[in-house]
Tab-separated table of C-alpha atoms in Angstrom:
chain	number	residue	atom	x	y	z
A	1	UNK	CA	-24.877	71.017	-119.008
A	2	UNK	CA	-26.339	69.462	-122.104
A	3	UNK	CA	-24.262	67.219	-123.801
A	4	UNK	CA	-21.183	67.028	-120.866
A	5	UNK	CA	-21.148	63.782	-118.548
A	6	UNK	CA	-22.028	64.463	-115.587
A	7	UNK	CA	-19.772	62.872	-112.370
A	8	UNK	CA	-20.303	65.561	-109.425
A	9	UNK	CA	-22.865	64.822	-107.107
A	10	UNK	CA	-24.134	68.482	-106.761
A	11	UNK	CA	-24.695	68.606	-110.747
A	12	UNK	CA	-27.076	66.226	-111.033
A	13	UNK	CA	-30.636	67.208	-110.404
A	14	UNK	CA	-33.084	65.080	-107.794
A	15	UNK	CA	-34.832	63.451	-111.396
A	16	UNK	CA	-31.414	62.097	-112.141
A	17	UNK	CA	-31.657	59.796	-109.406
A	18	UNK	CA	-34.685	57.626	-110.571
A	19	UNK	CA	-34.748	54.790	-111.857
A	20	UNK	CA	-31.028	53.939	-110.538
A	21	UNK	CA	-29.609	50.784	-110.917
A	22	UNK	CA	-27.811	49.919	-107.669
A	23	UNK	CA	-25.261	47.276	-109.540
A	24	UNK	CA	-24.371	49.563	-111.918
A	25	UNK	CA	-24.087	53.380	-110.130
A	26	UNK	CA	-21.220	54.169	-107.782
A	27	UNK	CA	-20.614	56.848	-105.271
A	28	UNK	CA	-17.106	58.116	-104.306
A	29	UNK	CA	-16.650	59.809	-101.489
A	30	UNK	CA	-13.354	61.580	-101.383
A	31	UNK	CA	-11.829	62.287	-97.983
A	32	UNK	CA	-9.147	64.418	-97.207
A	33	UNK	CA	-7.737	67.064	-94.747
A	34	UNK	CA	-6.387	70.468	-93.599
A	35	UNK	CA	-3.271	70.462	-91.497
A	36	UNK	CA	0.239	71.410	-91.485
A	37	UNK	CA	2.678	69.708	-94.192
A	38	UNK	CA	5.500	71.763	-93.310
A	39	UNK	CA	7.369	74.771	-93.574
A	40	UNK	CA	7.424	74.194	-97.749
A	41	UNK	CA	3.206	73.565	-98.212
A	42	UNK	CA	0.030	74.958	-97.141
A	43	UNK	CA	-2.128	73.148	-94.744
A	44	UNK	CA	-4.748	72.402	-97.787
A	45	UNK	CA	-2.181	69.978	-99.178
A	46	UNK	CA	-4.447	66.651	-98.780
A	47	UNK	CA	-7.285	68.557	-99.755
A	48	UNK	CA	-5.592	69.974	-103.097
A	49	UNK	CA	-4.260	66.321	-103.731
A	50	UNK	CA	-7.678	65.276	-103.313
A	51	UNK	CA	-9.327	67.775	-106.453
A	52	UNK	CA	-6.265	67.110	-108.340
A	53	UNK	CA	-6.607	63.347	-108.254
A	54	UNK	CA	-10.384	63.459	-109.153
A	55	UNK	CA	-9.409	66.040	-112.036
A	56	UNK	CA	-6.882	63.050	-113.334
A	57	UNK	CA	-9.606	60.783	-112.420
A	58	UNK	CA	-12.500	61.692	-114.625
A	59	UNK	CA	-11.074	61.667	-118.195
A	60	UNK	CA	-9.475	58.135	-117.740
A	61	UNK	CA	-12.906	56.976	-116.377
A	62	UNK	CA	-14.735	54.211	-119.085
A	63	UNK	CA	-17.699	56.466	-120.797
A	64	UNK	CA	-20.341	54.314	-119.590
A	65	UNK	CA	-19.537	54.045	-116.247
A	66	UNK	CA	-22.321	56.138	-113.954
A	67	UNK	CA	-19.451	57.549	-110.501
A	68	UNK	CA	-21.374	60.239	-108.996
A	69	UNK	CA	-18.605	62.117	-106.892
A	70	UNK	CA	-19.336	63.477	-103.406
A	71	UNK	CA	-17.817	66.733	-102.246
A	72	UNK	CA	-14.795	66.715	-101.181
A	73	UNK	CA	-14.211	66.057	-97.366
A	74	UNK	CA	-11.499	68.575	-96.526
A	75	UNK	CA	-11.296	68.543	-92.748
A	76	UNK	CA	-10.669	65.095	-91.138
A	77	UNK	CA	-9.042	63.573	-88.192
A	78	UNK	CA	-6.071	65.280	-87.906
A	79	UNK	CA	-4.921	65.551	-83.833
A	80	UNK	CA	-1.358	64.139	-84.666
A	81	UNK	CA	-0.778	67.756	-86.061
A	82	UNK	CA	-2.119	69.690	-83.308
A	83	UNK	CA	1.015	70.810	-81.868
A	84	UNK	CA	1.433	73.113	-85.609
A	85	UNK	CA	-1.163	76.436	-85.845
A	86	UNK	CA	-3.051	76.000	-89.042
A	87	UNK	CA	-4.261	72.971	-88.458
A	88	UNK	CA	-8.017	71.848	-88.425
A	89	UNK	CA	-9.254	68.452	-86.789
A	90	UNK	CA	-12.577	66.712	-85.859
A	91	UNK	CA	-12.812	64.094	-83.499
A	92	UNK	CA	-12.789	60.649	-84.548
A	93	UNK	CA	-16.353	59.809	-83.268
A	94	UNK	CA	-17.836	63.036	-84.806
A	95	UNK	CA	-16.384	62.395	-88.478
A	96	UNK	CA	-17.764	58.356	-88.051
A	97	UNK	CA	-21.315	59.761	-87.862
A	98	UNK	CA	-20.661	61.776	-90.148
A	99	UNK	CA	-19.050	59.735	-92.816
A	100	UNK	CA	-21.760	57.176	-92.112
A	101	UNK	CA	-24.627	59.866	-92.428
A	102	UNK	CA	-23.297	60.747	-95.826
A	103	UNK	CA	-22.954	56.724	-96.565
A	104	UNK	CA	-26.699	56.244	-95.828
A	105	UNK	CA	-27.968	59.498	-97.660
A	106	UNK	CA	-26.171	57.708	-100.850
A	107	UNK	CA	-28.438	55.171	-99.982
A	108	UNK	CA	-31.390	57.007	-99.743
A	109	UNK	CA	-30.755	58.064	-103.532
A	110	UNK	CA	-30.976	54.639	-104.229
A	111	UNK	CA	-26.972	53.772	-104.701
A	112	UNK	CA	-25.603	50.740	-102.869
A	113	UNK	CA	-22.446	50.945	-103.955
A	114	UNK	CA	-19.771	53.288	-102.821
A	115	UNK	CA	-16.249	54.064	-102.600
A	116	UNK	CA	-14.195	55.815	-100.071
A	117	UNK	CA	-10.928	57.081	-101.563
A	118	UNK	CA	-8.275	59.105	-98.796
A	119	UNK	CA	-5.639	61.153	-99.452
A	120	UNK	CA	-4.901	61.474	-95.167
A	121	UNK	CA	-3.054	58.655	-93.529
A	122	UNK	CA	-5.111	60.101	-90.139
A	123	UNK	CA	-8.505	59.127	-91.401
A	124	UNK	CA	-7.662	55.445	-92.171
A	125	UNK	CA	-9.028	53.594	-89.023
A	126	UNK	CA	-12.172	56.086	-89.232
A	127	UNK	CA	-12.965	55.288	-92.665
A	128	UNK	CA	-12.597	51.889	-92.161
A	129	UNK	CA	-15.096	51.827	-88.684
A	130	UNK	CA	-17.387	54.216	-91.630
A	131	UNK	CA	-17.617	51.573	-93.917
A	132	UNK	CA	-17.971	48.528	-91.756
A	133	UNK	CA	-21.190	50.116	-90.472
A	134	UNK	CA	-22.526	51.511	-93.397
A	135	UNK	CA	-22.424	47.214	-94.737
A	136	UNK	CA	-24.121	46.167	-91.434
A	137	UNK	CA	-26.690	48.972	-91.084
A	138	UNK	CA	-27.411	50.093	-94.745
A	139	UNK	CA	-26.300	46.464	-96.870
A	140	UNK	CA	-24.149	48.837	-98.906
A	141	UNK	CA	-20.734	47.018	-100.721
A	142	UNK	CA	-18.117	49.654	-99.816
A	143	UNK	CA	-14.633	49.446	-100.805
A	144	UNK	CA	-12.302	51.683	-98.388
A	145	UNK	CA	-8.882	53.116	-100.023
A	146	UNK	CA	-6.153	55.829	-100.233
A	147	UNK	CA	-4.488	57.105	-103.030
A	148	UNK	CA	-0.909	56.262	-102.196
A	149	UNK	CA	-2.356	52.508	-102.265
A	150	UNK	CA	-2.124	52.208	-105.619
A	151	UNK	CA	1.519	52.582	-105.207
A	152	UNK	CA	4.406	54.219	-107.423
A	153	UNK	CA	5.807	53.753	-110.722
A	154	UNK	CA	9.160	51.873	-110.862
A	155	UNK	CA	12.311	54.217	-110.420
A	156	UNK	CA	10.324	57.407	-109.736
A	157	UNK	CA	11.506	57.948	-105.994
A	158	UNK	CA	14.379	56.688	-103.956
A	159	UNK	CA	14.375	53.940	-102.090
A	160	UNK	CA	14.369	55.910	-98.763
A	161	UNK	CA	11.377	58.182	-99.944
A	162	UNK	CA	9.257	55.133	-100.486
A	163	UNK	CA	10.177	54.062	-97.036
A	164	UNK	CA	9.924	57.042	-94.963
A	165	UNK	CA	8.345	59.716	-97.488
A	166	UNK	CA	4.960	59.736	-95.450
A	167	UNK	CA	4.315	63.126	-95.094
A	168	UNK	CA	5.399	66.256	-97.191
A	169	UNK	CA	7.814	64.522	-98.798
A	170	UNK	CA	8.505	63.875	-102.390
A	171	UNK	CA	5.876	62.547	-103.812
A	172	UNK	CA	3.495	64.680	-102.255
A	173	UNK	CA	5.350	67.748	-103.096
A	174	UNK	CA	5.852	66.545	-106.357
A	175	UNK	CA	1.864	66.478	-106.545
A	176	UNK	CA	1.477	69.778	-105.452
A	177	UNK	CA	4.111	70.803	-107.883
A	178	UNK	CA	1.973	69.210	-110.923
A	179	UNK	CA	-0.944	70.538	-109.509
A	180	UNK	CA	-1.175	74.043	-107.978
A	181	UNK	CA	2.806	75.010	-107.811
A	182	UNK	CA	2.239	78.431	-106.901
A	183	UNK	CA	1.185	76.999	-103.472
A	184	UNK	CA	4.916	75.139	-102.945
A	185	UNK	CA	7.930	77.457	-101.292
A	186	UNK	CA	10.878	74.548	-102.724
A	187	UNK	CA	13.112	77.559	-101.016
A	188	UNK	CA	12.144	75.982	-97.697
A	189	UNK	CA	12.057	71.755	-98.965
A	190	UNK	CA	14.490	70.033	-97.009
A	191	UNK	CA	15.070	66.606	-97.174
A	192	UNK	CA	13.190	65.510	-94.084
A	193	UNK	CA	14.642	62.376	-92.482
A	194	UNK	CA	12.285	60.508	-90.488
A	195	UNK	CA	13.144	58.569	-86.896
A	196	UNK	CA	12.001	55.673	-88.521
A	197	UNK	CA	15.183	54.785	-89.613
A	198	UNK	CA	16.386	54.865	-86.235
A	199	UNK	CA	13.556	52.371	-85.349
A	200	UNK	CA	14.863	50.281	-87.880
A	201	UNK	CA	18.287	50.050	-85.658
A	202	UNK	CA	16.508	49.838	-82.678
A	203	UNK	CA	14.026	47.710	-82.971
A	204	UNK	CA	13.183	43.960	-84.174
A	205	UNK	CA	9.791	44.973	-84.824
A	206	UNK	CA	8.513	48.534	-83.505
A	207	UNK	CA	7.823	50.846	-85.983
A	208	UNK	CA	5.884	54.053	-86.333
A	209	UNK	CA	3.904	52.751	-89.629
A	210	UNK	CA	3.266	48.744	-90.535
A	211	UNK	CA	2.295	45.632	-88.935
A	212	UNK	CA	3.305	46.267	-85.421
A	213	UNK	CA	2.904	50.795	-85.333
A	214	UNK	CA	3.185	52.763	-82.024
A	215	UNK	CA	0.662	55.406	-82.151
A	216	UNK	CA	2.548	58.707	-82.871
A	217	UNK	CA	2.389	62.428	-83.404
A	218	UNK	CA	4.473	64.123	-86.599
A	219	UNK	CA	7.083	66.031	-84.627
A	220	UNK	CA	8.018	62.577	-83.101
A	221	UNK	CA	8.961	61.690	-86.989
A	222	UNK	CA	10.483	65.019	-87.704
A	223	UNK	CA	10.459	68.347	-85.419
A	224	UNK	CA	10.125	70.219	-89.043
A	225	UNK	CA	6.607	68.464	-89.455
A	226	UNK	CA	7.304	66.628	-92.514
A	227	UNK	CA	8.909	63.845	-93.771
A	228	UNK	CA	10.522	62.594	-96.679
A	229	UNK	CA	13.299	63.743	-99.764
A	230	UNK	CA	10.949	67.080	-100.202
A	231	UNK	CA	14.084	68.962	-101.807
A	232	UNK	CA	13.915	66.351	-104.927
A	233	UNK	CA	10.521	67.153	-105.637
A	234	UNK	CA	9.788	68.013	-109.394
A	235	UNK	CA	6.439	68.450	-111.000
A	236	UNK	CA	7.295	65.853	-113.650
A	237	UNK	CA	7.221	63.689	-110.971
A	238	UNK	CA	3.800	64.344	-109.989
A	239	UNK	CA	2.615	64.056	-113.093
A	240	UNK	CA	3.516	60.819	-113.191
A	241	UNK	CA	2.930	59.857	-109.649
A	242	UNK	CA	-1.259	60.950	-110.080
A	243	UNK	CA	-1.629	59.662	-113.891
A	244	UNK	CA	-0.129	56.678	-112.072
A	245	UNK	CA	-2.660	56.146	-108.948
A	246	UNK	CA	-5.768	57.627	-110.980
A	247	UNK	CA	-5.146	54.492	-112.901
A	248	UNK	CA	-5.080	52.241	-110.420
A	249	UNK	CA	-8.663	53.689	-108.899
A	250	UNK	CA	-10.436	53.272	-112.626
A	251	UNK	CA	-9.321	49.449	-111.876
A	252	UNK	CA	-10.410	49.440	-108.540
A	253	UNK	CA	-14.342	51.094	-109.679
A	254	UNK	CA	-14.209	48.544	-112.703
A	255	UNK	CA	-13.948	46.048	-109.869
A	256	UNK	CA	-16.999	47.526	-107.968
A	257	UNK	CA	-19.075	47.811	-110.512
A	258	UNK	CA	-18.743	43.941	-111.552
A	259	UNK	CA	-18.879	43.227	-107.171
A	260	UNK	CA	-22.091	41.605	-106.551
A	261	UNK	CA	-24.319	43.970	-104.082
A	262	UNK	CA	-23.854	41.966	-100.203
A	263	UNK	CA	-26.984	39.421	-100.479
A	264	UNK	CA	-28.545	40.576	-96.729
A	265	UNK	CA	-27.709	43.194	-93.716
């Protein structure tokens, strides 16, 4: 691999781990899952978002900034689905040690700094109970995010998929479009509408997602599995949508690398 940057964990050797400089090397651990997104994509959706984000990632990334990129986490928390066959879960408490075991084993190679980056909305409270530990046990800075964070260009999706478009929806089958389209049946996108508008209606203040969220399961948001304006999914879109968010994550590790490392545990 002479002469080619290196940013996978697994292709750097144990000798390029000395002499690290904990203010300057990041990890990034990318989580994901496997579960139904449905009847239009395959279960590995978050996972295939995940690799196709990091591909987007790595040639916007500044040349001498040292990311060291776990493997990809492709099986999370995902017993909201568990009512649709294909889907894989772990328990919450199992993927915490977990996550955390991988957190201090970064640690061990002498890296203090790392980032957790999602493409799941399931694993959110996990990765955040991950990272809290990892500061008070390990004194390791880590910065906790999702791809969909980093938001949207202007204009590129309706107003109702940026409000309801959680799950299989249009930007996420736009993704899947860009990046593996053979694995997309847009025979069987629908536009999904979610329940949450009816909440809206309903409610002064329940909602499914946001500041004050019931705890839910996907066929509560849609019997079909999915939600969100699937049938206006293009891969143009997608383009757009990951050149967009990669972005935003070069920002975010420019920010960690400057972060100061926590001063005690």
């Amino acid at each position: 691999m002479s002469g080619q940057r290196k940013t996978w964990w697994g292709d750097f050797a144990t000798t390029d781990f000395q002499d690290i400089d904990p203010m300057e090397t990041i990890a990034l651990l990318p989580i994901a899952a496997t579960e139904q997104h449905g009847p239009h994509l395959g279960c590995g959706t978050d996972a295939t978002i995940a690799r196709g984000m990091l591909k987007t990632l790595i040639p916007l990334l500044p040349g001498d900034l040292d990311l060291r990129i776990l493997p990809i986490q492709s099986v999370g928390k995902s017993n909201e689905h568990l009512h649709a066959p294909g889907t894989l879960t772990i328990p919450a408490t199992v993927l915490i040690d977990h996550w955390i075991a991988l957190g201090q084993s970064v640690a061990r190679a002498g890296i203090r700094k790392l980032v957790i980056v999602n493409s799941h909305g399931g694993n959110e409270e996990v990765m955040g109970i991950a990272a809290r530990e990892l500061r008070v046990t390990d004194g390791m800075l880590v910065a906790k995010t999702s791809w969909s964070r980093f938001g949207k260009p202007d204009g590129l999706f309706s107003d109702v998929e940026n409000r309801f478009g959680i799950h299989g929806g249009d930007a996420e089958t736009s993704l899947i479009l860009h990046f593996r389209p053979e694995a997309v049946d847009m025979e069987k996108a629908e536009d999904f509408a979610s329940t949450v508008a009816q909440d809206e209606e309903d409610y002064a203040l329940l909602r499914a997602t946001g500041t004050h969220a019931y705890a839910w399961i996907a066929s509560d948001l849609n019997p079909g599995g999915a939600v969100g304006e699937a049938a206006q999914a293009t891969k143009e879109k997608g383009q757009a949508l990951a050149a967009y968010q990669a972005q935003g994550l070069v920002t975010l590790l420019t920010d960690m690398r400057k972060a100061p490392l926590p001063r005690s545990r």
